[in-house]
Amino acid sequence: KLTTHKTLFKMYRVYKALLKRYALLLFDAVKKRPVNDAVKQKALENVNAERARANNEVARNSGVAASAVNPTKPLTMADFDKPDALSPVEVKWVTESIILTGLITTAEYCSTTVNQLCESIQKQIDPSFVPEISMAEEAEQFLSVASRGVRYLVRLLMDVRLANYFSSISSTDWISISQLDEIRPNMKQLCNDMEECVRAKAFELSKSYFRFFVE
């Protein structure tokens, strides 16, 4: 039978130390965003799905078969580092947004689980130890990781995925623009790309963190 006195309290201290260490690892990963083969494979799946969707959209608007509109074969791992297959911007956005989304959802899950673990220990341990049982600091660390991840995700969207559009806008000689139609195509594409990125995150992030992302 599990002891409910000092041994359980010592286990609780070990849990706290390990959780703090894990939170620090996640916090560091938000900044470094390491890419492995699993991330690359997921990125390729996302790109292939998006390109297929774009082809279908063009076909629907033009009234022709999707296979007749810029047909492309699915990308494989061999294509990942080929600039003619994937642009540097595409690679950076897709891979790093996958990593950040995973870190955000992991940290959010951990913050919830930590609180549940704390409540469970408080119920099981001897009442004399209950006042010393708290994992509020650890839960806050995981929430901090998730919040940091969202901020980096927004920065990635603006500074990488949509950077070319904003660069074009900032370099435009607005005095020479006489008709709105001259800039409408670029602005429409900017809105479409932003909507595409935001819509994807609506399915990947929890409601609270998606709201944080769009605000």
Coordinates of C-alpha atoms in Angstrom, one line a residue:
K1 CA 0.0 0.0 0.0
L2 CA 1.3 3.5 -0.9
T3 CA 2.4 5.5 2.1
T4 CA 0.6 8.8 2.6
H5 CA 3.3 10.4 4.7
K6 CA 6.9 11.4 4.0
T7 CA 7.5 9.0 1.1
L8 CA 4.6 10.5 -0.8
F9 CA 5.7 14.0 0.1
K10 CA 9.2 13.2 -1.3
M11 CA 7.6 11.9 -4.5
Y12 CA 5.7 15.1 -4.7
R13 CA 8.9 17.1 -4.5
V14 CA 10.4 14.9 -7.3
Y15 CA 7.3 15.6 -9.5
K16 CA 7.7 19.3 -8.9
A17 CA 11.4 19.3 -9.9
L18 CA 10.7 17.2 -13.1
L19 CA 7.8 19.4 -14.1
K20 CA 9.9 22.5 -13.7
R21 CA 12.6 21.0 -15.9
Y22 CA 10.1 19.9 -18.5
A23 CA 8.6 23.4 -18.6
L24 CA 12.1 24.9 -19.1
L25 CA 12.7 22.5 -22.0
L26 CA 9.4 23.5 -23.7
F27 CA 10.2 27.2 -23.1
D28 CA 13.6 26.8 -24.8
A29 CA 12.1 24.8 -27.7
V30 CA 9.7 27.7 -28.4
K31 CA 12.6 29.9 -29.3
K32 CA 14.8 27.2 -31.0
R33 CA 12.1 25.3 -32.8
P34 CA 14.1 22.2 -33.6
V35 CA 13.0 20.4 -36.9
N36 CA 13.1 16.6 -37.1
D37 CA 11.9 14.1 -39.7
A38 CA 8.5 13.8 -38.1
V39 CA 8.0 17.6 -38.4
K40 CA 9.2 17.5 -42.0
Q41 CA 6.8 14.7 -42.9
K42 CA 3.9 16.6 -41.3
A43 CA 4.9 19.7 -43.1
L44 CA 4.9 17.9 -46.5
E45 CA 1.4 16.5 -45.8
N46 CA 0.2 20.0 -45.0
V47 CA 1.7 21.5 -48.2
N48 CA 0.4 18.7 -50.4
A49 CA -3.1 19.1 -48.9
E50 CA -3.0 22.9 -49.3
R51 CA -1.8 22.6 -52.9
A52 CA -4.6 20.2 -53.7
R53 CA -7.1 22.5 -52.1
A54 CA -5.8 25.4 -54.2
N55 CA -6.0 23.4 -57.4
N56 CA -9.6 22.4 -56.6
E57 CA -10.4 26.1 -55.9
V58 CA -9.0 27.2 -59.2
A59 CA -10.8 24.4 -61.0
R60 CA -14.1 25.3 -59.4
N61 CA -13.8 28.9 -60.4
S62 CA -12.7 28.1 -63.9
G63 CA -15.1 25.3 -64.5
V64 CA -12.5 22.7 -65.5
A65 CA -11.3 19.4 -64.0
A66 CA -8.9 19.9 -61.1
S67 CA -6.4 17.5 -62.8
A68 CA -6.1 20.0 -65.7
V69 CA -5.2 22.9 -63.5
N70 CA -1.5 23.1 -62.8
P71 CA -1.2 19.4 -62.0
T72 CA 1.5 18.6 -59.5
K73 CA 2.6 15.4 -58.0
P74 CA 2.7 15.1 -54.2
L75 CA 6.0 16.2 -52.5
T76 CA 8.1 13.6 -50.7
M77 CA 10.9 13.8 -48.2
A78 CA 13.4 13.9 -51.1
D79 CA 11.8 17.2 -52.1
F80 CA 12.1 18.9 -48.7
D81 CA 15.4 20.7 -49.3
K82 CA 14.9 21.5 -52.9
P83 CA 14.2 25.3 -53.4
D84 CA 12.3 24.6 -56.7
A85 CA 9.9 22.3 -54.8
L86 CA 9.5 24.3 -51.6
S87 CA 10.4 27.9 -51.1
P88 CA 12.4 28.9 -48.0
V89 CA 9.4 30.9 -46.8
E90 CA 7.1 28.0 -47.2
V91 CA 9.5 25.6 -45.4
K92 CA 10.0 28.0 -42.5
W93 CA 6.4 28.8 -42.0
V94 CA 5.0 25.3 -42.3
T95 CA 7.6 23.5 -40.2
E96 CA 7.9 26.1 -37.4
S97 CA 4.2 26.7 -37.2
I98 CA 3.7 23.0 -36.7
I99 CA 6.3 23.0 -33.9
L100 CA 4.9 26.1 -32.2
T101 CA 1.4 24.7 -32.4
G102 CA 2.5 21.5 -30.8
L103 CA 4.3 23.3 -28.0
I104 CA 1.3 25.5 -27.3
T105 CA -1.1 22.6 -27.1
T106 CA 1.4 20.5 -25.0
A107 CA 2.0 23.3 -22.5
E108 CA -1.8 23.9 -22.2
Y109 CA -2.4 20.2 -21.6
C110 CA 0.4 20.1 -19.0
S111 CA -1.0 23.1 -17.1
T112 CA -4.3 21.3 -16.7
T113 CA -2.7 18.0 -15.8
V114 CA -0.5 19.6 -13.2
N115 CA -3.5 21.0 -11.4
Q116 CA -5.2 17.7 -11.5
L117 CA -2.1 15.9 -10.2
C118 CA -1.9 18.4 -7.3
E119 CA -5.5 17.8 -6.4
S120 CA -5.0 14.1 -6.5
I121 CA -1.9 14.3 -4.1
Q122 CA -3.8 16.5 -1.7
K123 CA -6.6 13.9 -1.5
Q124 CA -4.2 11.0 -0.9
I125 CA -1.5 12.5 1.3
D126 CA -1.8 12.8 5.1
P127 CA -3.8 15.9 6.1
S128 CA -0.8 17.3 7.9
F129 CA 1.1 17.7 4.6
V130 CA -1.7 19.3 2.6
P131 CA -0.8 23.0 3.4
E132 CA 2.6 22.3 1.7
I133 CA 1.2 20.8 -1.5
S134 CA 1.0 23.3 -4.3
M135 CA 1.8 23.2 -8.0
A136 CA 0.6 26.7 -8.9
E137 CA 4.1 27.8 -9.9
E138 CA 4.5 24.8 -12.2
A139 CA 1.1 25.4 -13.8
E140 CA 2.0 29.0 -14.3
Q141 CA 5.2 28.0 -16.0
F142 CA 3.4 25.9 -18.6
L143 CA 0.9 28.7 -19.2
S144 CA 3.8 31.0 -19.8
V145 CA 5.2 28.6 -22.4
A146 CA 1.9 28.5 -24.2
S147 CA 1.5 32.2 -24.2
R148 CA 5.1 32.7 -25.5
G149 CA 4.3 30.1 -28.2
V150 CA 1.3 32.1 -29.4
R151 CA 3.4 35.3 -29.5
Y152 CA 6.1 33.6 -31.6
L153 CA 3.4 32.1 -33.9
V154 CA 2.0 35.6 -34.6
R155 CA 5.5 36.9 -35.2
L156 CA 6.2 34.0 -37.6
L157 CA 3.0 34.7 -39.5
M158 CA 3.7 38.4 -39.9
D159 CA 7.5 38.3 -40.3
V160 CA 7.8 35.2 -42.5
R161 CA 4.6 34.0 -44.1
L162 CA 3.2 37.5 -44.9
A163 CA 6.5 39.4 -45.0
N164 CA 6.6 39.8 -48.8
Y165 CA 3.2 41.5 -48.8
F166 CA 4.1 43.9 -46.1
S167 CA 7.5 44.6 -47.8
S168 CA 5.6 45.4 -51.0
I169 CA 3.2 47.7 -49.2
S170 CA 5.9 49.6 -47.4
S171 CA 7.9 50.1 -50.7
T172 CA 4.9 51.3 -52.7
D173 CA 4.9 54.8 -54.0
W174 CA 1.4 55.6 -52.8
I175 CA 1.5 59.1 -54.4
S176 CA 1.7 57.5 -57.8
I177 CA -1.3 55.2 -57.2
S178 CA -4.3 56.7 -59.1
Q179 CA -6.6 53.7 -59.1
L180 CA -7.5 51.3 -56.3
D181 CA -7.4 48.4 -58.8
E182 CA -3.6 48.8 -59.1
I183 CA -3.1 47.4 -55.6
R184 CA -6.3 45.4 -55.2
P185 CA -4.8 42.0 -56.4
N186 CA -2.0 42.1 -53.9
M187 CA -4.3 43.1 -51.1
K188 CA -6.7 40.4 -52.0
Q189 CA -3.9 37.8 -52.0
L190 CA -2.7 39.0 -48.6
C191 CA -6.2 38.6 -47.1
N192 CA -6.6 35.2 -48.7
D193 CA -3.2 33.9 -47.4
M194 CA -3.9 35.4 -43.9
E195 CA -7.3 33.8 -43.8
E196 CA -5.8 30.4 -44.9
C197 CA -3.3 30.5 -42.1
V198 CA -5.7 31.6 -39.4
R199 CA -8.3 29.1 -40.5
A200 CA -5.8 26.3 -40.1
K201 CA -5.0 27.3 -36.6
A202 CA -8.7 27.4 -35.7
F203 CA -8.6 23.6 -35.9
E204 CA -5.3 23.1 -34.2
L205 CA -5.5 25.4 -31.2
S206 CA -8.0 25.4 -28.3
K207 CA -10.6 28.0 -28.4
S208 CA -8.9 30.2 -25.8
Y209 CA -5.5 30.1 -27.4
F210 CA -6.9 30.6 -30.9
R211 CA -8.7 33.7 -29.6
F212 CA -5.4 34.9 -28.1
F213 CA -3.7 34.2 -31.5
V214 CA -6.2 36.3 -33.6
E215 CA -6.4 39.1 -31.0

